[in-house]
Amino acid sequence: MEKLKIGTIVRGFGIKGEVKIKILTDLPEDRFKVNRKLIAILDGKEKNLTVLSLRFHQNHALVTFEGYPDLSAVEPLVRSDLYLPITEIDVEKEEGFYPFQLVGLTAVDPESNVLGVVSEVLPTNANDVLRIKT
């Protein structure tokens, strides 16, 4: 299943099972909305999570998940990357493009000469790099 990385759990927050999430998406209100099904991945292991509550604090999302009632329960989730299944994204309503939408497209130069097909999108610190198969 293809998925979009939307955040990383930084640490537990308080004693009531909240986690502090580093936001990696432009639409955190939608991506972390109540009842949203997410996938947490840590060390190659996946866990399905359901969002119970969401609030924001100092550029982070504070979220509680179903089945994780307190700080000790969320400790195994710390440092997990959070993903949203691509099937949950309404790409028609959103502006811009996601990397998964670029793979398979034909790349052309400014003079409309075909360069090849985008085979991979490589994230870097400065910008994404497109790998083009010629």
C-alpha atoms as one frame of an Amber mdcrd trajectory, in Angstrom:
protein
   0.000   0.000   0.000   1.355   3.395  -0.952   1.402   5.999   1.767   2.296
   9.636   2.403   4.526  10.575   5.343   2.745  13.282   7.355   4.648  13.482
  10.636   6.965  12.010  13.233   6.103  11.354  16.866   8.638  13.347  18.881
   7.636  12.323  22.408   4.779  11.800  24.819   3.106  14.976  26.080   1.505
  15.093  29.515   0.066  12.073  31.320  -3.149  11.516  29.335  -1.670   9.722
  26.326  -1.040  12.699  24.052   1.924  12.609  21.693   3.789  15.584  20.258
   4.082  15.280  16.477   6.515  17.087  14.181   4.232  18.110  11.309   5.429
  17.185   7.787   2.301  18.175   5.863   0.667  21.392   4.669  -2.772  20.242
   5.865  -2.378  19.079   9.481  -6.000  19.866  10.393  -7.130  17.360   7.761
  -4.337  14.792   8.054  -4.700  14.400  11.843  -8.472  14.931  12.120 -10.503
  12.947  14.638 -11.265   9.355  13.509  -8.531   9.490  10.831  -6.796   6.121
  10.337  -3.003   6.445  10.286  -0.074   4.066  10.056   2.882   4.369  12.446
   6.171   2.804  11.353   9.137   2.299  13.677  12.030  -0.040  12.897  10.081
  -1.515   9.975   7.092  -2.468  12.115   3.676  -1.028  11.282   0.875  -0.159
  13.707  -2.576   1.044  12.702  -3.754   4.020  14.738  -7.020   5.976  14.986
  -6.932   9.644  16.016  -9.113  10.442  19.058  -8.206  14.101  19.570  -6.153
  16.854  17.971  -4.882  20.225  19.115  -1.901  22.369  18.236   0.907  23.699
  20.433   4.047  25.578  19.325   4.065  24.396  15.684   3.405  20.776  16.673
   0.277  18.639  16.668  -0.781  17.096  19.961  -2.738  13.916  19.259  -4.273
  11.080  21.250  -4.840   7.668  19.694  -7.460   5.030  20.393  -6.110   2.388
  22.768  -3.290   4.571  24.153  -4.735   6.056  27.365  -1.589   7.321  29.126
   2.042   8.330  28.810   3.431   4.824  29.384   1.153   3.406  26.677   2.459
   5.848  24.011   6.162   5.332  24.804   6.531   2.522  22.189   5.271   4.976
  19.530   7.981   7.601  20.137  10.156   8.210  17.030   7.564   6.532  14.790
   6.933   8.068  11.394   3.237   8.612  10.691   1.727   7.878   7.298  -1.610
   8.377   5.638  -2.656   5.815   3.008  -2.684   7.514  -0.394  -6.204   6.199
  -0.937  -7.310   8.613   1.825  -6.062  11.673  -0.094  -8.464  13.562  -2.350
  -5.868  14.753  -4.886  -8.539  16.521  -6.970  -9.260  18.997  -4.144  -5.641
  19.820  -3.336  -3.216  22.211  -4.996   0.258  21.159  -6.099   1.607  17.666
  -6.613   2.792  14.801  -4.463   5.901  12.823  -5.418   3.830   9.699  -6.130
   1.881  11.687  -8.751   5.066  12.595 -10.674   6.402   9.056 -11.101   5.562
   7.806 -14.567   5.144  11.261 -16.152   7.117  12.286 -19.233   9.820  14.890
 -18.557  10.471  17.517 -21.234  12.926  20.416 -21.462  11.885  24.053 -22.137
  12.014  23.393 -25.913   9.583  20.446 -25.533  12.249  17.811 -26.195  11.420
  14.580 -24.377  14.035  13.772 -21.728  12.494  10.549 -20.445  10.087   9.311
 -17.792  10.218  10.222 -14.089  11.185   6.991 -12.307  11.770   8.297  -8.789
  11.528  11.429  -6.654  14.449  11.800  -4.246  13.924  14.157  -1.292  16.922
  16.283  -0.275  17.300  19.071   2.253  17.143  21.820  -0.382  14.603  20.428
  -2.860  13.365  17.213  -4.417  15.380  15.672  -7.249  13.698  13.826 -10.101
  15.377  10.675 -11.418  14.546  10.395 -15.111  14.848   7.148 -17.052  15.962
   7.891 -20.611
